[in-house]
Coordinates of C-alpha atoms in Angstrom, one line a residue:
M1 CA 25.4 8.9 -12.2
L2 CA 22.6 10.8 -14.2
A3 CA 20.6 7.5 -14.2
F4 CA 21.1 7.2 -10.4
V5 CA 19.9 10.9 -9.8
G6 CA 17.0 10.2 -12.3
I7 CA 15.8 7.0 -10.4
V8 CA 16.0 8.9 -7.2
L9 CA 14.1 12.1 -8.4
F10 CA 11.6 10.0 -10.2
A11 CA 10.9 7.9 -7.1
F12 CA 10.4 11.0 -4.9
S13 CA 8.1 12.4 -7.4
L14 CA 5.7 9.5 -7.7
R15 CA 4.9 9.5 -3.9
S16 CA 5.0 12.9 -3.3
A17 CA 2.4 13.6 -5.7
V18 CA 0.2 11.1 -4.1
A19 CA 0.8 11.9 -0.5
S20 CA 0.3 15.9 -0.9
L21 CA -3.4 16.1 -1.3
S22 CA -4.9 14.5 1.6
P23 CA -3.8 16.7 4.5
L24 CA -5.4 19.8 2.6
I25 CA -9.1 18.4 2.1
D26 CA -10.6 20.4 4.7
L27 CA -8.8 23.7 3.4
I28 CA -9.7 22.7 0.1
S29 CA -13.4 22.4 1.0
A30 CA -13.3 25.8 2.5
D31 CA -13.1 27.2 -0.9
F32 CA -15.3 24.8 -2.9
A33 CA -17.6 21.9 -1.8
L34 CA -16.2 18.4 -1.9
S35 CA -18.9 15.9 -1.3
A36 CA -18.2 12.5 0.4
S37 CA -18.5 10.8 -2.8
V38 CA -15.7 12.9 -4.6
V39 CA -13.7 12.5 -1.5
G40 CA -14.3 8.8 -2.0
L41 CA -13.5 8.6 -5.6
I42 CA -10.0 10.4 -4.9
G43 CA -9.2 7.7 -2.4
T44 CA -10.2 5.0 -4.8
A45 CA -8.4 6.8 -7.7
P46 CA -4.7 5.5 -6.9
P47 CA -5.2 1.7 -7.2
V48 CA -7.5 1.9 -10.2
C49 CA -5.3 4.4 -12.1
F50 CA -2.4 2.1 -11.1
A51 CA -4.0 -1.2 -12.1
V52 CA -5.1 0.6 -15.6
F53 CA -1.8 2.0 -16.5
G54 CA 0.1 -1.0 -14.9
L55 CA -1.5 -2.9 -18.3
L56 CA -0.9 0.0 -20.6
A57 CA 2.8 0.9 -19.5
P58 CA 4.4 -2.1 -21.0
Q59 CA 2.7 -1.2 -24.4
F60 CA 4.1 2.3 -24.2
E61 CA 7.7 1.2 -23.5
K62 CA 7.4 -1.3 -26.5
R63 CA 6.5 1.5 -28.9
F64 CA 8.4 4.4 -27.5
G65 CA 11.4 3.1 -25.2
L66 CA 11.9 3.1 -21.6
E67 CA 13.4 6.4 -21.0
K68 CA 11.0 8.4 -23.3
V69 CA 8.1 6.9 -21.5
T70 CA 10.0 7.8 -18.3
V71 CA 10.0 11.3 -19.5
A72 CA 6.2 11.6 -20.6
A73 CA 5.1 9.9 -17.3
I74 CA 7.1 12.2 -14.9
T75 CA 5.9 15.2 -17.4
V76 CA 2.2 14.2 -16.9
V77 CA 2.7 14.1 -13.3
A78 CA 4.2 17.7 -13.1
V79 CA 1.7 19.2 -15.3
G80 CA -1.2 17.4 -13.4
L81 CA 0.1 18.9 -10.2
V82 CA 0.0 22.4 -11.6
I83 CA -3.7 21.9 -13.1
R84 CA -4.6 20.5 -9.5
A85 CA -3.1 23.6 -7.7
F86 CA -5.5 25.9 -9.8
A87 CA -8.6 23.6 -9.6
G88 CA -11.7 25.9 -9.3
D89 CA -14.2 22.9 -8.2
A90 CA -14.3 19.5 -7.3
I91 CA -14.6 18.1 -10.8
G92 CA -11.5 20.1 -11.8
L93 CA -9.6 18.7 -8.7
L94 CA -10.7 14.9 -9.4
G95 CA -9.8 15.4 -13.1
A96 CA -6.2 16.8 -12.1
T97 CA -5.7 14.0 -9.7
A98 CA -6.8 11.3 -12.1
L99 CA -4.2 12.9 -14.6
I100 CA -1.5 12.7 -11.9
F101 CA -2.3 9.0 -11.0
A102 CA -2.2 8.1 -14.8
G103 CA 1.7 9.2 -14.8
V104 CA 2.4 7.8 -11.5
G105 CA 0.7 4.4 -12.4
T106 CA 2.9 4.3 -15.5
G107 CA 6.1 5.4 -13.3
N108 CA 5.2 2.7 -10.9
I109 CA 5.9 0.1 -13.5
L110 CA 8.9 1.6 -15.0
L111 CA 11.0 1.9 -11.8
P112 CA 11.9 -1.8 -11.4
P113 CA 12.9 -2.3 -15.2
L114 CA 15.0 1.0 -15.2
V115 CA 17.0 -0.3 -12.2
K116 CA 17.4 -3.7 -13.9
K117 CA 18.6 -2.0 -17.2
Y118 CA 21.1 0.6 -15.7
F119 CA 22.2 -1.4 -12.4
P120 CA 21.9 -5.2 -13.3
R121 CA 24.5 -6.1 -10.6
R122 CA 23.0 -3.5 -8.1
V123 CA 19.4 -4.3 -8.0
G124 CA 19.0 -4.6 -4.1
L125 CA 21.0 -1.7 -3.4
L126 CA 19.2 0.5 -6.1
T127 CA 15.9 -0.9 -5.0
T128 CA 16.8 0.0 -1.4
V129 CA 17.5 3.5 -2.4
Y130 CA 14.5 4.2 -4.5
S131 CA 12.0 2.3 -2.2
T132 CA 13.5 4.1 0.8
T133 CA 13.0 7.6 -1.2
M134 CA 9.4 6.7 -1.8
A135 CA 8.8 6.0 1.9
V136 CA 10.4 9.4 2.6
A137 CA 8.3 11.1 0.1
T138 CA 5.1 9.4 1.6
F139 CA 6.0 11.0 5.0
T140 CA 7.2 14.4 4.1
P141 CA 4.0 16.0 2.4
P142 CA 1.8 15.4 5.3
L143 CA 4.4 16.9 7.6
V144 CA 4.6 20.1 5.5
A145 CA 1.6 20.4 3.7
V146 CA -0.7 22.3 6.3
P147 CA 1.9 24.3 7.7
L148 CA 2.8 25.3 4.1
A149 CA -0.8 25.9 3.4
D150 CA -1.2 28.2 6.3
V151 CA 1.5 30.6 4.9
T152 CA 1.0 30.4 1.4
G153 CA -2.4 28.9 0.7
W154 CA -3.6 25.4 -0.2
R155 CA -2.6 25.9 -3.9
M156 CA 0.7 26.8 -3.2
S157 CA 1.1 23.9 -0.9
L158 CA 0.0 21.4 -3.6
G159 CA 1.6 23.0 -6.6
V160 CA 5.1 23.2 -5.0
W161 CA 5.4 19.3 -5.9
A162 CA 5.6 20.0 -9.3
V163 CA 9.0 21.6 -9.1
F164 CA 10.4 18.3 -7.8
A165 CA 8.5 16.5 -10.7
A166 CA 10.1 19.1 -13.4
A167 CA 13.5 18.5 -11.8
A168 CA 13.0 14.4 -12.2
T169 CA 12.6 14.8 -16.1
L170 CA 16.2 16.8 -16.6
P171 CA 18.3 13.6 -16.0
W172 CA 16.3 11.3 -18.4
I173 CA 16.1 14.1 -21.1
L174 CA 19.9 14.7 -20.7
M175 CA 20.4 10.9 -21.3
L176 CA 18.1 10.8 -24.3
W177 CA 19.9 13.7 -25.6
R178 CA 23.2 11.9 -25.2
A179 CA 21.9 8.8 -26.7
R180 CA 20.0 10.6 -29.9
T181 CA 22.6 8.9 -32.3
D182 CA 22.8 5.6 -30.9
A183 CA 20.8 2.9 -32.4
P184 CA 17.3 2.1 -30.8
E185 CA 17.3 -1.1 -28.6
G186 CA 15.3 -3.8 -30.0
I187 CA 13.1 -5.9 -27.8
A188 CA 13.8 -9.3 -28.0
V189 CA 10.1 -10.6 -27.3
T190 CA 7.4 -8.6 -27.9
T191 CA 5.2 -7.3 -25.2
P192 CA 1.9 -8.9 -25.8
R193 CA 3.6 -12.3 -26.4
L194 CA 5.4 -12.0 -22.8
F195 CA 2.1 -10.8 -21.2
A196 CA 0.5 -13.8 -22.6
R197 CA 3.2 -16.1 -21.2
L198 CA 3.1 -14.2 -17.7
W199 CA -0.8 -15.4 -17.5
K200 CA 0.4 -18.7 -17.5
L201 CA 3.2 -18.9 -14.9
P202 CA 2.4 -19.5 -11.2
L203 CA 5.6 -17.3 -10.4
A204 CA 4.1 -14.2 -11.9
W205 CA 0.5 -14.8 -10.3
A206 CA 2.3 -15.4 -6.6
L207 CA 4.2 -12.2 -7.1
A208 CA 1.1 -10.5 -8.0
V209 CA -0.8 -12.1 -5.0
A210 CA 1.8 -10.9 -2.6
F211 CA 1.9 -7.5 -4.1
A212 CA -1.9 -7.4 -3.8
V213 CA -1.7 -8.4 0.0
S214 CA 0.7 -5.4 0.8
S215 CA -1.3 -3.0 -1.2
I216 CA -4.7 -4.4 0.3
L217 CA -3.5 -3.9 4.0
A218 CA -2.0 -0.4 3.0
Y219 CA -5.0 1.2 1.4
T220 CA -7.4 -0.1 3.7
S221 CA -5.5 1.1 6.6
F222 CA -5.2 4.4 5.1
G223 CA -8.7 4.4 4.6
W224 CA -10.3 2.9 7.5
L225 CA -7.8 2.5 10.3
P226 CA -8.2 5.6 12.5
T227 CA -12.2 4.9 12.4
I228 CA -11.4 1.3 13.5
L229 CA -9.4 2.4 16.3
V230 CA -11.5 5.1 17.4
D231 CA -14.5 2.7 17.4
I232 CA -13.1 -0.6 19.0
A233 CA -9.9 0.7 20.7
G234 CA -11.3 3.8 22.5
V235 CA -8.7 6.1 21.3
T236 CA -9.2 9.7 20.3
P237 CA -9.2 11.0 16.8
H238 CA -5.9 12.5 17.4
A239 CA -4.4 9.4 18.9
A240 CA -5.9 7.3 15.9
G241 CA -4.3 9.7 13.5
A242 CA -0.9 9.3 15.3
L243 CA -1.3 5.5 15.2
L244 CA -1.9 5.8 11.4
S245 CA 1.4 7.6 11.2
L246 CA 3.0 4.5 13.3
F247 CA 1.7 2.1 10.6
A248 CA 3.0 4.1 8.0
L249 CA 6.3 4.6 9.6
M250 CA 7.1 0.9 10.0
G251 CA 7.6 0.8 6.0
L252 CA 10.8 3.0 6.4
P253 CA 12.9 0.5 8.1
A254 CA 11.5 -2.1 5.7
S255 CA 12.4 -0.2 2.7
L256 CA 16.0 0.3 4.1
A257 CA 16.5 -3.5 5.0
V258 CA 14.4 -5.8 2.6
P259 CA 15.7 -5.2 -0.8
L260 CA 19.2 -5.9 0.4
L261 CA 18.3 -8.9 2.5
V262 CA 16.6 -10.4 -0.4
A263 CA 19.2 -9.6 -3.0
R264 CA 22.2 -10.6 -0.8
L265 CA 21.1 -12.9 1.6
R266 CA 18.0 -14.5 -0.2
A267 CA 16.1 -14.0 3.0
E268 CA 12.7 -14.3 1.2
R269 CA 11.3 -17.1 3.4
V270 CA 12.2 -15.3 6.5
L271 CA 10.8 -12.0 5.4
I272 CA 7.5 -13.6 4.2
A273 CA 7.1 -15.6 7.7
I274 CA 7.7 -12.1 9.4
A275 CA 5.1 -10.5 7.4
V276 CA 2.5 -13.1 7.7
C277 CA 3.1 -13.8 11.4
A278 CA 3.1 -9.9 12.2
G279 CA -0.1 -9.4 10.5
F280 CA -1.8 -12.3 12.1
A281 CA -0.6 -10.9 15.5
G282 CA -1.6 -7.4 14.9
L283 CA -5.1 -8.3 13.4
G284 CA -5.6 -10.9 16.2
G285 CA -4.7 -8.2 18.8
L286 CA -7.3 -5.9 17.3
I287 CA -10.1 -8.4 17.3
V288 CA -9.4 -10.0 20.6
A289 CA -8.2 -7.3 22.7
P290 CA -8.0 -3.9 20.9
E291 CA -7.8 -1.7 24.1
A292 CA -5.0 -3.6 25.5
A293 CA -2.1 -2.2 23.3
P294 CA -3.2 -0.5 20.1
A295 CA 0.1 0.9 19.5
L296 CA 1.5 -2.7 19.5
W297 CA -1.0 -4.1 17.2
V298 CA -0.9 -1.2 14.8
A299 CA 3.0 -1.6 14.7
L300 CA 2.7 -5.3 14.0
L301 CA 0.2 -4.6 11.4
G302 CA 2.7 -1.8 9.7
L303 CA 5.2 -4.8 9.3
T304 CA 3.1 -6.9 6.8
P305 CA 3.6 -4.2 3.9
L306 CA 7.4 -5.1 4.1
L307 CA 5.8 -7.4 1.1
F308 CA 5.8 -4.4 -1.0
P309 CA 9.8 -3.5 -1.2
M310 CA 10.2 -7.2 -1.4
I311 CA 8.1 -7.9 -4.5
L312 CA 9.7 -4.5 -6.3
V313 CA 13.3 -6.1 -5.9
M314 CA 12.3 -9.3 -7.0
L315 CA 10.8 -7.9 -10.3
G316 CA 14.3 -7.5 -11.3
L317 CA 15.8 -10.7 -9.6
R318 CA 13.2 -12.7 -11.2
T319 CA 14.1 -11.8 -14.8
R320 CA 16.8 -12.0 -17.2
S321 CA 16.3 -8.6 -19.0
H322 CA 14.9 -5.3 -18.6
E323 CA 12.1 -6.3 -21.3
T324 CA 10.9 -8.9 -19.2
A325 CA 11.1 -6.9 -16.1
V326 CA 8.8 -4.3 -17.7
A327 CA 6.3 -6.9 -18.7
L328 CA 6.6 -8.6 -15.1
S329 CA 6.2 -5.3 -13.3
G330 CA 3.1 -4.3 -15.5
F331 CA 1.4 -7.8 -14.7
V332 CA 2.3 -7.8 -11.1
Q333 CA 1.3 -4.4 -10.1
S334 CA -1.8 -3.9 -12.4
I335 CA -3.3 -7.0 -11.1
G336 CA -2.2 -6.3 -7.4
Y337 CA -3.7 -2.7 -7.6
A338 CA -6.9 -3.9 -9.2
I339 CA -7.6 -6.4 -6.3
A340 CA -6.5 -3.6 -3.7
A341 CA -9.2 -1.2 -5.4
V342 CA -11.9 -3.5 -4.4
F343 CA -11.1 -3.6 -0.7
P344 CA -11.4 0.0 1.1
L345 CA -15.1 0.3 -0.5
G346 CA -15.8 -3.5 0.3
I347 CA -14.4 -3.1 4.0
G348 CA -16.8 0.0 4.4
L349 CA -20.1 -2.0 2.9
L350 CA -19.3 -4.9 5.4
H351 CA -19.1 -2.8 8.3
D352 CA -22.3 -1.1 7.4
A353 CA -24.1 -4.6 6.8
T354 CA -22.9 -5.9 10.0
G355 CA -22.6 -2.9 11.9
Q356 CA -19.1 -4.0 13.6
W357 CA -15.6 -4.1 12.7
T358 CA -14.8 -7.8 13.6
P359 CA -15.8 -9.5 10.2
A360 CA -14.0 -6.8 8.1
L361 CA -10.8 -7.7 10.3
W362 CA -11.4 -11.5 9.5
V363 CA -11.5 -10.6 6.2
L364 CA -8.1 -9.0 6.5
V365 CA -6.6 -12.0 8.3
G366 CA -7.8 -14.2 5.2
V367 CA -5.7 -11.6 3.0
V368 CA -2.6 -11.9 5.1
A369 CA -2.8 -15.9 4.8
A370 CA -3.0 -15.7 0.9
A371 CA 0.5 -14.7 1.1
I372 CA 1.3 -18.2 2.6
P373 CA 1.0 -20.2 -0.5
A374 CA 2.4 -17.2 -2.8
G375 CA 5.4 -16.9 -0.5
Y376 CA 5.9 -20.8 -1.1
V377 CA 6.0 -20.1 -5.0
I378 CA 8.0 -17.1 -4.6
T379 CA 11.0 -18.4 -2.8
R380 CA 11.8 -20.9 -5.5
A381 CA 14.8 -19.1 -6.9
R382 CA 14.3 -19.1 -10.6
T383 CA 13.3 -16.5 -13.0
V384 CA 10.1 -16.3 -15.0
E385 CA 12.1 -17.5 -18.0
E386 CA 13.0 -20.7 -16.3
D387 CA 9.7 -21.2 -15.1
W388 CA 8.5 -21.1 -18.5
E389 CA 11.5 -23.2 -19.6
R390 CA 10.4 -25.9 -17.1
R391 CA 6.9 -26.0 -18.0
Y392 CA 6.6 -25.1 -22.0
G393 CA 10.2 -25.3 -23.4
R394 CA 12.6 -22.8 -24.9
W395 CA 11.5 -19.0 -23.8

């Protein structure tokens, strides 16, 4: 029960920490200057930090253990949230945000192996629970941030999420206290060796590519979709914001259904087909007839990131042990986020160079197409250990 509560609170805190800042940028800039470059760095920071700490998290886990690193990651998030609430200038805000994302980037890697370790026979169900919690935690801060800031000020609106992060540490601290007399768990294979093997495996790369496709569409859409819609679909800025919310909302039913469909029905092929076809249809609509049905195009595009919860559950299903799950989670997410970090900036530069959005949308069509060969490899029902054994012998 403690592990279940800990996973849910951990998941909520990871996303609420990320989603609570952007709605308050205008209010914060009224107190101190926020240049466009600083705001751009804040927007680029999540995938960059997620990529860097995706590589470091398995090293931390190997040295200190899964639960201790979990406590440390969420503590860093809580401390960063408090520091950010008291930021006095743009540099302080950026530094605190980077600290938060360092903790979040580590936590992203730890959730799949935590599920694998504590609920090995309920991977699909628990992935559904925590991915849905993350979806809810993505919606909640934007809904309450500005009303709360109107009443209490933007500092309190930012800092209140530290309470949830602090609460998320308690179950894991209790579990560590209970287990303090137990012998430490050994790791069967060292993390560096695991990482070296993953670089050689098509299955690991296919999972990373599919994760990158989902992340690219998500971060590019959150960065540019409202502007694109205003420019090519003729909608108002207010309507564009509502359509962006629609894009995000499409992730909620996916978070509820996808992990269970994968874990119980092995529906990976169907889900990948839906994600790819929906992405092609949504982007095609924006290219060919953007003004005809912008809400439909955005809703279809919002289905493609269903790859995110699908990959999360497969990090558990495609490994035999939680040690391998840690390494695979770090490999997939660090590479996926590193690739995704390039695209929001690249899309903006491409628009500036061409003066139109059509080339950028065609680039995103190519991104969606990359999920097709990746999906072919992913849908083979084997673990990374089996993939290695088929190619190189004993794991």
